[in-house]
Short mmCIF file of C-alpha atoms in Angstrom, two decimals:
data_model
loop_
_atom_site.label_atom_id
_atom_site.label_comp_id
_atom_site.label_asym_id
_atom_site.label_seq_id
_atom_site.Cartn_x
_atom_site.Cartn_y
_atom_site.Cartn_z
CA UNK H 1 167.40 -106.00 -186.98
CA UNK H 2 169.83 -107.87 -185.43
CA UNK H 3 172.85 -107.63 -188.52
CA UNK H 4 173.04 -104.21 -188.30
CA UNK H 5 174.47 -104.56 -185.06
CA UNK H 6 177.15 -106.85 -186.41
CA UNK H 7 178.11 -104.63 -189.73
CA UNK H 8 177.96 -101.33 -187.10
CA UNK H 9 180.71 -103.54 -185.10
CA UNK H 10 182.89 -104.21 -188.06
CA UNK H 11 182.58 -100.65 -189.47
CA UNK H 12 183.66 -99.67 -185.55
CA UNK H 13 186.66 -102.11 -185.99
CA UNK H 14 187.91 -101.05 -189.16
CA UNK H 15 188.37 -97.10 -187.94
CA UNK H 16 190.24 -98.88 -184.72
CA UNK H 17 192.61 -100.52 -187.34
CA UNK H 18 193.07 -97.01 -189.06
CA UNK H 19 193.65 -95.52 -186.15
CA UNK H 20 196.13 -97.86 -185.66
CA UNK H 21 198.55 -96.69 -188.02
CA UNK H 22 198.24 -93.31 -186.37
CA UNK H 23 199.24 -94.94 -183.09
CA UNK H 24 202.46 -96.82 -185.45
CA UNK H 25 203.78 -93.85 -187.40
CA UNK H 26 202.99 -90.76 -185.42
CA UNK H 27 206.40 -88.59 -185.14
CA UNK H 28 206.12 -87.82 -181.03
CA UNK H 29 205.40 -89.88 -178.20
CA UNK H 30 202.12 -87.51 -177.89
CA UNK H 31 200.33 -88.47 -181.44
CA UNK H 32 200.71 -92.05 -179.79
CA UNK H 33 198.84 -91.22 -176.95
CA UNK H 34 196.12 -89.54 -178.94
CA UNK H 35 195.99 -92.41 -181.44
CA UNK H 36 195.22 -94.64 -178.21
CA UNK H 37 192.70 -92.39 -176.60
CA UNK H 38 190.86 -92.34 -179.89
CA UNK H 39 191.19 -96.38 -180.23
CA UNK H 40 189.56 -96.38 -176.18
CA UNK H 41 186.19 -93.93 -177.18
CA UNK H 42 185.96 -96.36 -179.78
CA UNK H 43 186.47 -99.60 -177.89
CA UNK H 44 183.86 -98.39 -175.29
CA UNK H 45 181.17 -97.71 -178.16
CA UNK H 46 182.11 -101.27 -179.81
CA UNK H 47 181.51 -102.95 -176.44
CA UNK H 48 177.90 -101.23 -176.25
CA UNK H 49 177.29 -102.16 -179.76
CA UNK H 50 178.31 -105.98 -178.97
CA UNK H 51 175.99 -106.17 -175.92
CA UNK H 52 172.83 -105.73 -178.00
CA UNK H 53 174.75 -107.98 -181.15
CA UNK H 54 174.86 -110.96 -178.35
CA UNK H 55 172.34 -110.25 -175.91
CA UNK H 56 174.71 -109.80 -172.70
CA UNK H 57 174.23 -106.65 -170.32
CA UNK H 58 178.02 -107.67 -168.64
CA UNK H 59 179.45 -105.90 -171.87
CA UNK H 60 177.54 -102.56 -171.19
CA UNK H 61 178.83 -102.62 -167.56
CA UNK H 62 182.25 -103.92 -169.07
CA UNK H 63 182.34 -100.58 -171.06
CA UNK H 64 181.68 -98.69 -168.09
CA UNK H 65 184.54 -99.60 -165.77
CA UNK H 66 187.36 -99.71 -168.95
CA UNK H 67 185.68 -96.29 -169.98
CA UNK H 68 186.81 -94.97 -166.39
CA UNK H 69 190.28 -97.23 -166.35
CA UNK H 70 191.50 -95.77 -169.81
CA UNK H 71 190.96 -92.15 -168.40
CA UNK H 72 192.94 -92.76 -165.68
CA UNK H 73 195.88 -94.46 -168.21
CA UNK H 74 195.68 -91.73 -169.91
CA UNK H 75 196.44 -89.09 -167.34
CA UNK H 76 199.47 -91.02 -166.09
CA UNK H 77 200.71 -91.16 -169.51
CA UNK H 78 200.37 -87.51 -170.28
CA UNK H 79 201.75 -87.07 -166.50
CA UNK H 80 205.06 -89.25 -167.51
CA UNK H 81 205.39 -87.16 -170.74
CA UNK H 82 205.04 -83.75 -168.79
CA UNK H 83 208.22 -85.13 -166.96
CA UNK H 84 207.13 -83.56 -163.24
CA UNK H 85 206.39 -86.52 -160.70
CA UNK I 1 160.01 -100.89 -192.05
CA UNK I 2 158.39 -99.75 -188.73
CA UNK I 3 159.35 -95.67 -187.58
CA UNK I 4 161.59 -96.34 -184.73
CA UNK I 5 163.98 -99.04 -186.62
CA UNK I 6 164.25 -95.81 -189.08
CA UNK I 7 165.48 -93.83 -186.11
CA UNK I 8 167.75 -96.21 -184.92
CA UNK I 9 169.38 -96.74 -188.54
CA UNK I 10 169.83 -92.84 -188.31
CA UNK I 11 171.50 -92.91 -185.47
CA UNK I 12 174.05 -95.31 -186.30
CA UNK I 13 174.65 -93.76 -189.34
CA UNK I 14 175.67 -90.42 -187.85
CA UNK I 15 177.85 -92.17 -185.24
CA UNK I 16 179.98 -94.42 -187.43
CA UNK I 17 180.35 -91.36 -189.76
CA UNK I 18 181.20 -88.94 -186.93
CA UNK I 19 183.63 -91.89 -185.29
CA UNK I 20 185.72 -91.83 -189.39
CA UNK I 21 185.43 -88.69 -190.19
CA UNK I 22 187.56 -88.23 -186.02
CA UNK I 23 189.75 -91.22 -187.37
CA UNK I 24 190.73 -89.47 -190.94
CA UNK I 25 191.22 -86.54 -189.13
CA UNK I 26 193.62 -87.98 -186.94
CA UNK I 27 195.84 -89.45 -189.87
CA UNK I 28 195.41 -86.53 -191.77
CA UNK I 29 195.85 -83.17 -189.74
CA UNK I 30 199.88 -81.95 -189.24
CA UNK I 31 200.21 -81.97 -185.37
CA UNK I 32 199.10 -82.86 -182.48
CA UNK I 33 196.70 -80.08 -181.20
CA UNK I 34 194.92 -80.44 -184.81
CA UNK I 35 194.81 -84.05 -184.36
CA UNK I 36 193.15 -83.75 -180.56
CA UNK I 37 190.97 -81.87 -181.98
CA UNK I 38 189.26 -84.31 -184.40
CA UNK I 39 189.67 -87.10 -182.14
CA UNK I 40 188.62 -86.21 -179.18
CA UNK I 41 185.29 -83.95 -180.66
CA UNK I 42 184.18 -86.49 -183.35
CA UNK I 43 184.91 -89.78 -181.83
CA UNK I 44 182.59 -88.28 -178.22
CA UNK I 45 180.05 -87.12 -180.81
CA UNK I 46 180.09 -90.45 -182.62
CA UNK I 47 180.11 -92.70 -179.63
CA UNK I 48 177.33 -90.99 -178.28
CA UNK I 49 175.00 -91.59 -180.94
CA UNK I 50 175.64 -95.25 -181.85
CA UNK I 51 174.74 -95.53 -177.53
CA UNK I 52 172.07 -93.64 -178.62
CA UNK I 53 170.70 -96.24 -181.26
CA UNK I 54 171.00 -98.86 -178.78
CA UNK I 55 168.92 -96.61 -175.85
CA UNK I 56 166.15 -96.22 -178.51
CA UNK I 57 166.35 -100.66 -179.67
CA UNK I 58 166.26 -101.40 -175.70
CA UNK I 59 163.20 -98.91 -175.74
CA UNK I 60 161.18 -100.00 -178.47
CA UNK I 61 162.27 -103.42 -177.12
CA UNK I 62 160.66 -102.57 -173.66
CA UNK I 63 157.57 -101.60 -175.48
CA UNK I 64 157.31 -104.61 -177.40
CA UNK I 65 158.12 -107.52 -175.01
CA UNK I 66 157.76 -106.16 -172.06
CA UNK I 67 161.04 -107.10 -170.50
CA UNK I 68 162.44 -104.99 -168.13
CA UNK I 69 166.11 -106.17 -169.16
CA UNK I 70 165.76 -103.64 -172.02
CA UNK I 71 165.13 -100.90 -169.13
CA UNK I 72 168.45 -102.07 -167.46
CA UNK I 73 170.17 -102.24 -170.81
CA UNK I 74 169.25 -98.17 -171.64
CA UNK I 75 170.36 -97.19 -168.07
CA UNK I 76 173.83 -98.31 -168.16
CA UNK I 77 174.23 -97.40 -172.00
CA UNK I 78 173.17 -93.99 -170.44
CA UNK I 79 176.10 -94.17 -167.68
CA UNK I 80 178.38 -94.98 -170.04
CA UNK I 81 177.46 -92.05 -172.16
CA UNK I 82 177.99 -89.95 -169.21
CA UNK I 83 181.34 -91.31 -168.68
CA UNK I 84 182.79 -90.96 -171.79
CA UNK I 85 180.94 -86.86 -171.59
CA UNK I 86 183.26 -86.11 -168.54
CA UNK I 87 186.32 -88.33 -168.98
CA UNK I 88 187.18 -87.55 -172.90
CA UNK I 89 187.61 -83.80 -172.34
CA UNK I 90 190.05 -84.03 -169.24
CA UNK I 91 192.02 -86.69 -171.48
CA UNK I 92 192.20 -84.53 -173.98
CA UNK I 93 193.47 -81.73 -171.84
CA UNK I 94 195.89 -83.64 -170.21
CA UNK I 95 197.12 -84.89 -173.78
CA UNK I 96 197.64 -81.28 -174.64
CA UNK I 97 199.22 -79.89 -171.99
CA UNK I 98 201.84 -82.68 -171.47
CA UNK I 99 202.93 -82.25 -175.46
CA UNK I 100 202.99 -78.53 -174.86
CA UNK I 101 205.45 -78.74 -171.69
CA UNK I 102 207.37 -81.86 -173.34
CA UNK I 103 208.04 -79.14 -176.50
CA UNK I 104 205.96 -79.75 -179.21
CA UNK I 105 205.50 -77.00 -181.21
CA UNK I 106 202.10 -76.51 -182.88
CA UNK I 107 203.06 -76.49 -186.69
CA UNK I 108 201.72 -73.82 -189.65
CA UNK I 109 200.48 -71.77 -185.78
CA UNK I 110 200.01 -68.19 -186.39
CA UNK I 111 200.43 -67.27 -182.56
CA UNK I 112 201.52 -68.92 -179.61
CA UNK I 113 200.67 -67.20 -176.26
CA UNK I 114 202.19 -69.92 -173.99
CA UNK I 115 205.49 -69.86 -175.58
CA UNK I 116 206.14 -66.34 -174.40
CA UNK I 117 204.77 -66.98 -171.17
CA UNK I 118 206.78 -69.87 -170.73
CA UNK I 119 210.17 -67.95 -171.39
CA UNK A 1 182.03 -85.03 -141.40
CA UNK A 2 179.88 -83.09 -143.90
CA UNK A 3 182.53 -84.34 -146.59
CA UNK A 4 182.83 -87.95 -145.56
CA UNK A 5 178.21 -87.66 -145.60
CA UNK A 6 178.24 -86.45 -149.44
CA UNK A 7 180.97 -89.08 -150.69
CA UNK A 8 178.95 -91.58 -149.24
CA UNK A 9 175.59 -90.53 -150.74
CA UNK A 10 177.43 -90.13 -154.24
CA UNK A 11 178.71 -93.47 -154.61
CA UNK A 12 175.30 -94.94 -152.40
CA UNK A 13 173.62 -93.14 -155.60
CA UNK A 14 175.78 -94.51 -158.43
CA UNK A 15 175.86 -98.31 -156.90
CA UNK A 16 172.15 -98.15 -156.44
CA UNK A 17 171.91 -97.20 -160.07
CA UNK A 18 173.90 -99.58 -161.64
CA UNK A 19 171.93 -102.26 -159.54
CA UNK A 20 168.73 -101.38 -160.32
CA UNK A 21 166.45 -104.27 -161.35
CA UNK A 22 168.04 -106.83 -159.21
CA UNK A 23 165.26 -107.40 -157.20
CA UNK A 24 162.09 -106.68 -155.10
CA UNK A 25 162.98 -104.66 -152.36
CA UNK A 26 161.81 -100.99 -152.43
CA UNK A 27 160.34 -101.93 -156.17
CA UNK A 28 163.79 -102.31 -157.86
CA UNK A 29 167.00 -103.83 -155.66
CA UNK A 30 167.34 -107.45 -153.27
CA UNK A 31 168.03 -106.53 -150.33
CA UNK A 32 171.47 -108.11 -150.60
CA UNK A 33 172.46 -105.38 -153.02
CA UNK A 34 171.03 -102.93 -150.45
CA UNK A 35 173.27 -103.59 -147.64
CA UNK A 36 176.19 -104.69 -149.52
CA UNK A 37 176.38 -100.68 -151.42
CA UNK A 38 175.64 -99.18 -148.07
CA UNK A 39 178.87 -101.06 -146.41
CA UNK A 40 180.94 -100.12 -149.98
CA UNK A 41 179.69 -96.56 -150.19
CA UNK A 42 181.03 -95.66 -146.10
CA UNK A 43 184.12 -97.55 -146.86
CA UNK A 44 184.69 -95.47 -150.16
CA UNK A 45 183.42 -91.98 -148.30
CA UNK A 46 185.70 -92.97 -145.77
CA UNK A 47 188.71 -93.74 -148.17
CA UNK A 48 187.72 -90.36 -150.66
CA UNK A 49 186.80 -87.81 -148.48
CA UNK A 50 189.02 -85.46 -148.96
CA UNK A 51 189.08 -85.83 -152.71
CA UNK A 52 185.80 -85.11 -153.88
CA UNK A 53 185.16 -81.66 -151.59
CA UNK A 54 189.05 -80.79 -151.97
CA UNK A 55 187.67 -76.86 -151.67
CA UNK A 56 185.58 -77.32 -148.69
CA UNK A 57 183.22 -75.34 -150.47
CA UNK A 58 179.41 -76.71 -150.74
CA UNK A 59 177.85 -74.26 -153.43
CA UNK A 60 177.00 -77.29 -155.91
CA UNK A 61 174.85 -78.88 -152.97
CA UNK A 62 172.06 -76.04 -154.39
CA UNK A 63 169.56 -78.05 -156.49
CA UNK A 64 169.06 -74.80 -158.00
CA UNK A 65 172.62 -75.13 -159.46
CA UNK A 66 171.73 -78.49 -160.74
CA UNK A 67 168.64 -77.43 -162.91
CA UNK A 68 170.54 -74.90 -164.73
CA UNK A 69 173.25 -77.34 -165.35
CA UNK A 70 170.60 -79.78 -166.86
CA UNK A 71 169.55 -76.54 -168.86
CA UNK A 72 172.93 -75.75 -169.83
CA UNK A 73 173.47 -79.56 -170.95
CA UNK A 74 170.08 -80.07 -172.98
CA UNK A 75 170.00 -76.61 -174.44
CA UNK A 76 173.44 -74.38 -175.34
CA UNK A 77 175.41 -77.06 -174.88
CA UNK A 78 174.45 -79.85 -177.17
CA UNK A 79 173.93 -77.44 -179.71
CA UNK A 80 177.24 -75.92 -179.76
CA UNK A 81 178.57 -79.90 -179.64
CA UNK A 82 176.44 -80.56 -182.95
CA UNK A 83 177.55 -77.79 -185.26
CA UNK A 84 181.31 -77.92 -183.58
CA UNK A 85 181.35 -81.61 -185.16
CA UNK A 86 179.81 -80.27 -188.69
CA UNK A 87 182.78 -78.05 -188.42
CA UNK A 88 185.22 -80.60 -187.30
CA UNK A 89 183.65 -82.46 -190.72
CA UNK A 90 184.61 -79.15 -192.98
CA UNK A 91 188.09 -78.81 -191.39
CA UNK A 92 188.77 -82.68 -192.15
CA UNK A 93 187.73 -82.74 -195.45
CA UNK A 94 188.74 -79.50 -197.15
CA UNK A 95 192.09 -79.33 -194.74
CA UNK A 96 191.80 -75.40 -194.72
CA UNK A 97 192.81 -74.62 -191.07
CA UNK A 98 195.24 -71.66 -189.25
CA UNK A 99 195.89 -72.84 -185.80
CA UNK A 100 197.48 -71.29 -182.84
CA UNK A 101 197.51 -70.74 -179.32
CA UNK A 102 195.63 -67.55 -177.78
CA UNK A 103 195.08 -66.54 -174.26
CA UNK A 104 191.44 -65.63 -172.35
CA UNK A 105 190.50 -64.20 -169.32
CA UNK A 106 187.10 -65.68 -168.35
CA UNK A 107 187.21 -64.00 -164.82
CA UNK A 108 186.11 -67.12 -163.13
CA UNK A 109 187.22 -67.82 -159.64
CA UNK A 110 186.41 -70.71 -158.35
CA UNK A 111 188.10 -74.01 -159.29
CA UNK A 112 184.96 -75.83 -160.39
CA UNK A 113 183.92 -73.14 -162.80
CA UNK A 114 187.16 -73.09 -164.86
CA UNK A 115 187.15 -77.05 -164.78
CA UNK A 116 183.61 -76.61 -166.43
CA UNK A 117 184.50 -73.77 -168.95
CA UNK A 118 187.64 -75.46 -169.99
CA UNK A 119 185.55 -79.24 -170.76
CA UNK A 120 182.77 -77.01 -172.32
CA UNK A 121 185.59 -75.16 -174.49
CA UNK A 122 186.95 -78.45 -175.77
CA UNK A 123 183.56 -79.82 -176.58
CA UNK A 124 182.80 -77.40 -178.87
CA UNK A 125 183.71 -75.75 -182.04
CA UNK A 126 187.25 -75.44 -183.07
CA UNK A 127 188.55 -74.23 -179.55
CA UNK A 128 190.71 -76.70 -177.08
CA UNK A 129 192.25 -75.71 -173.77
CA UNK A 130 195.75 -76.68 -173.57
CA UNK A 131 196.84 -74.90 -170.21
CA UNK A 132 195.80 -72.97 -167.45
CA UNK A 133 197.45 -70.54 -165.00
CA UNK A 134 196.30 -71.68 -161.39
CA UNK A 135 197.12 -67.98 -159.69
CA UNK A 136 195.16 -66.10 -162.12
CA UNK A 137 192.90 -68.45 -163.60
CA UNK A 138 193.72 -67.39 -167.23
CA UNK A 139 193.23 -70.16 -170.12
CA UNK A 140 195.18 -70.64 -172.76
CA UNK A 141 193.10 -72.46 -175.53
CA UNK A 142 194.40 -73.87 -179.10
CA UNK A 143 192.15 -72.58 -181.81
CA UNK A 144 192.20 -74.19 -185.05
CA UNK A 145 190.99 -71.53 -187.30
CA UNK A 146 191.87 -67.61 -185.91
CA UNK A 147 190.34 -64.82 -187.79
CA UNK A 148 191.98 -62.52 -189.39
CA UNK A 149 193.71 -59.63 -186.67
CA UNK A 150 192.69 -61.86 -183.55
CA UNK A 151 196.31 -62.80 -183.22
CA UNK A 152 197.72 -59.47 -182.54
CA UNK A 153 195.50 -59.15 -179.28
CA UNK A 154 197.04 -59.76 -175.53
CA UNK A 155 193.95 -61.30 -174.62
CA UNK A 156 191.55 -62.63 -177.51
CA UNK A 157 187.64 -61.75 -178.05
CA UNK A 158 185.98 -64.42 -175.22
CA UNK A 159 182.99 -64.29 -177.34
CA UNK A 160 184.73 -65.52 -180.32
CA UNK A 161 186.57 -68.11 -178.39
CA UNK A 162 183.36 -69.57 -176.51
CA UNK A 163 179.94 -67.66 -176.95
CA UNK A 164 177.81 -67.54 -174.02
CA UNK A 165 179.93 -70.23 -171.88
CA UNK A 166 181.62 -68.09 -169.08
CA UNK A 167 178.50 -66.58 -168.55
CA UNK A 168 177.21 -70.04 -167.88
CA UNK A 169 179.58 -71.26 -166.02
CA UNK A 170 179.61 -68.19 -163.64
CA UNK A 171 175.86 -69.15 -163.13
CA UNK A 172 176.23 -72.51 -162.78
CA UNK A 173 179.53 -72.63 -160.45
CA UNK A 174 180.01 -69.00 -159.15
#
C-alpha cells in the first residue's frame, strides 16, 4: 500500500516536467504564467501525496501555506502584465 | 484486496488522469483562454481527488490503528483542498484578464464582446 | 468594532483548526496553542479589518446563508464540476472547439455574489470569466464551444452560459 504512493508521485512529476515545456515555449508572457499556475496545483497535490509516501504531517501543512503563497504570486504577476500599478 | 484500498486506487486513478489530461491540454490547445481552461478545470479536479485518496488511507488508517495522527492528517488534506477550491479560480481570472488587457487576442474566436467594449 | 470582532473569530477558527490534536485542553489543543492563536488572531483582526468586511455589509453572518452554500457546494455544484471535466476530457482529445468571448447580465448586485458566480462559472463546463464591468456588474465570460446563432446576441442565453448558478448565487449572497 505504501508504493502506490511513490509511483502516484512520479506519475505527478512527470506531468510537472510536461508542463514544463509549456512554461519554455509558450509564445506570450501569459501561457508562461498559466504553465506555472498549472506546475503550483500540481506541486500542492505532490506534497500531499509525499506526506503519506514518508509519514510526515509538516508536508500537508507545507502544501497549505505554498498553496496560499503561489495565489498571491500569481496575482502580482497577472497585475505586472495588466501594466496598471 | 480489502474494499477501501479499491477506493483509494480509484481515486488516484481519476486524479492523475484528470491532472494529464489538464497538462496535454495545456500543450495542445492554440491560446491562452483555451489553455486556462484545461489547466485550471482539470488540474483542481485532479488534485482534489488524489487529496481525496489520501483522506480515505488516513481514514481507514484511523480505523485500523487507532491513531489519531491519521485524524490530523485528513483535516489538513481537507484545508488544503479548500484552498486550492477558492484560490485556483481567482488565479485563473486574474490570468485572463491581464492577457486580455495586455492584447492577446483569442485565436480561431467567433465573437469577442470585450473588444468592442474596449474601443 | 463589529469588523475588527469577525476577523478575529475567522482566523481564531482557522488557527484552532490547524492545531487541533496538540493537546488536552478542551479535548483537542495545549493550552499553549490556546493563548498563543488568541494573541495572533487580535493582532491579525487588528492588522485586516478593513479587508475582510470591505462592504460593511454583514448579510453572510446568516447561518441560513451558510447551509445553502453547503447545499449549493455538495449538490449543483460538484456535479456541474464532474461532467465540466468529462467535457474538458472530449475537448482535449478530439480538439473540436469554437471559442469566443460573450457578454451576460446576471443582475447581481452585490460584490460577493458576482465574486461567487464568476468562481462558480470557471469551475464548470466550458465557460471562464475573463472580465467584469464594476458599474454595471456585467460579465464577460470566454466560452470554448458557442452554439450555433449565440454569437449574434448583445447579451447571450444565461442559461446556456451557467444553468441554475445566478439563481444560486442571488440566494446565497443577495
Amino acid at each position: 500500500m505504501i508504493d502506490i504512493w511513490f509511483l502516484t508521485a512520479l506519475i505527478l512529476m512527470i506531468w510537472i516536467a510536461l508542463s514544463i515545456i509549456r512554461v519554455a515555449a509558450g509564445p506570450t508572457a501569459a501561457d508562461r504564467v498559466v504553465g506555472l499556475d498549472t506546475i503550483n496545483t500540481i506541486v500542492v497535490a505532490l506534497m500531499i501525496i509525499l506526506s503519506v509516501a514518508y509519514n510526515q504531517l509538516i508536508y500537508v501543512d507545507i502544501a497549505i501555506v505554498y498553496a496560499l503563497l503561489s495565489f498571491v504570486s500569481t496575482l502580482y504577476i497577472a497585475k505586472y502584465l495588466e501594466g496598471g500599478f | 484486496m480489502l474494499w477501501w484500498e479499491l477506493v483509494i486506487y480509484i481515486f488516484v486513478a481519476i486524479g492523475l488522469t484528470f491532472n494529464g489530461l489538464g497538462v496535454i491540454g495545456l500543450l495542445r490547445f492554440p491560446d491562452v483562454y483555451t489553455r486556462l481552461h484545461a489547466a485550471t478545470k482539470a488540474t483542481t479536479f485532479g488534485s482534489i481527488f488524489t487529496s481525496l485518496a489520501v483522506i480515505g488511507w488516513a481514514f481507514a488508517q484511523l480505523i485500523s490503528t487507532g491513531n489519531s495522527w491519521n485524524l490530523t492528517l485528513a483535516l489538513h488534506t481537507f484545508f488544503a483542498i479548500i484552498c486550492l477550491l477558492l484560490t485556483n479560480p481567482v488565479g485563473a481570472h486574474a490570468i485572463a484578464r491581464a492577457a486580455h488587457r495586455s492584447g492577446v487576442k483569442p485565436k480561431q474566436a467567433v465573437v469577442d464582446r470585450l473588444e468592442e467594449v474596449k474601443e | 468594532m463589529l469588523p475588527f470582532i469577525i476577523t478575529t473569530i475567522d482566523a481564531l477558527i482557522i488557527y484552532l483548526l490547524l492545531t487541533a490534536g496538540s493537546g488536552d485542553f478542551l479535548y483537542f489543543w495545549s493550552p499553549e496553542e490556546f493563548v498563543m492563536g488568541i494573541f495572533l488572531s487580535i493582532i491579525v483582526g487588528a492588522l485586516a479589518r478593513n479587508y475582510l468586511c470591505h462592504s460593511k455589509n454583514y448579510r453572510m453572518l446568516n447561518p441560513v446563508r451558510w447551509l445553502k452554500f453547503v447545499v449549493y457546494a455538495i449538490g449543483p455544484f460538484l456535479f456541474a464540476m464532474a461532467k465540466a471535466n468529462l467535457d474538458v476530457a472530449y475537448r482535449v482529445i478530439t480538439g473540436k472547439i469554437r471559442p469566443g468571448i460573450v457578454k451576460i447580465d446576471p443582475k447581481l448586485n452585490t460584490d460577493f455574489g458576482v465574486t461567487f458566480l464568476a468562481n462558480s462559472i470557471t469551475l464548470t463546463p466550458g465557460t471562464l470569466s475573463v472580465d467584469v464591468d464594476e458599474d454595471t456588474n456585467v460579465l464577460y465570460v470566454h466560452w470554448i464551444n458557442i452554439p450555433e446563432g449565440e454569437e449574434k446576441k448583445e447579451y447571450a442565453d444565461i442559461k446556456k452560459v451557467c444553468g441554475s448558478f445566478a439563481d444560486w448565487a442571488r440566494r446565497v449572497a443577495e
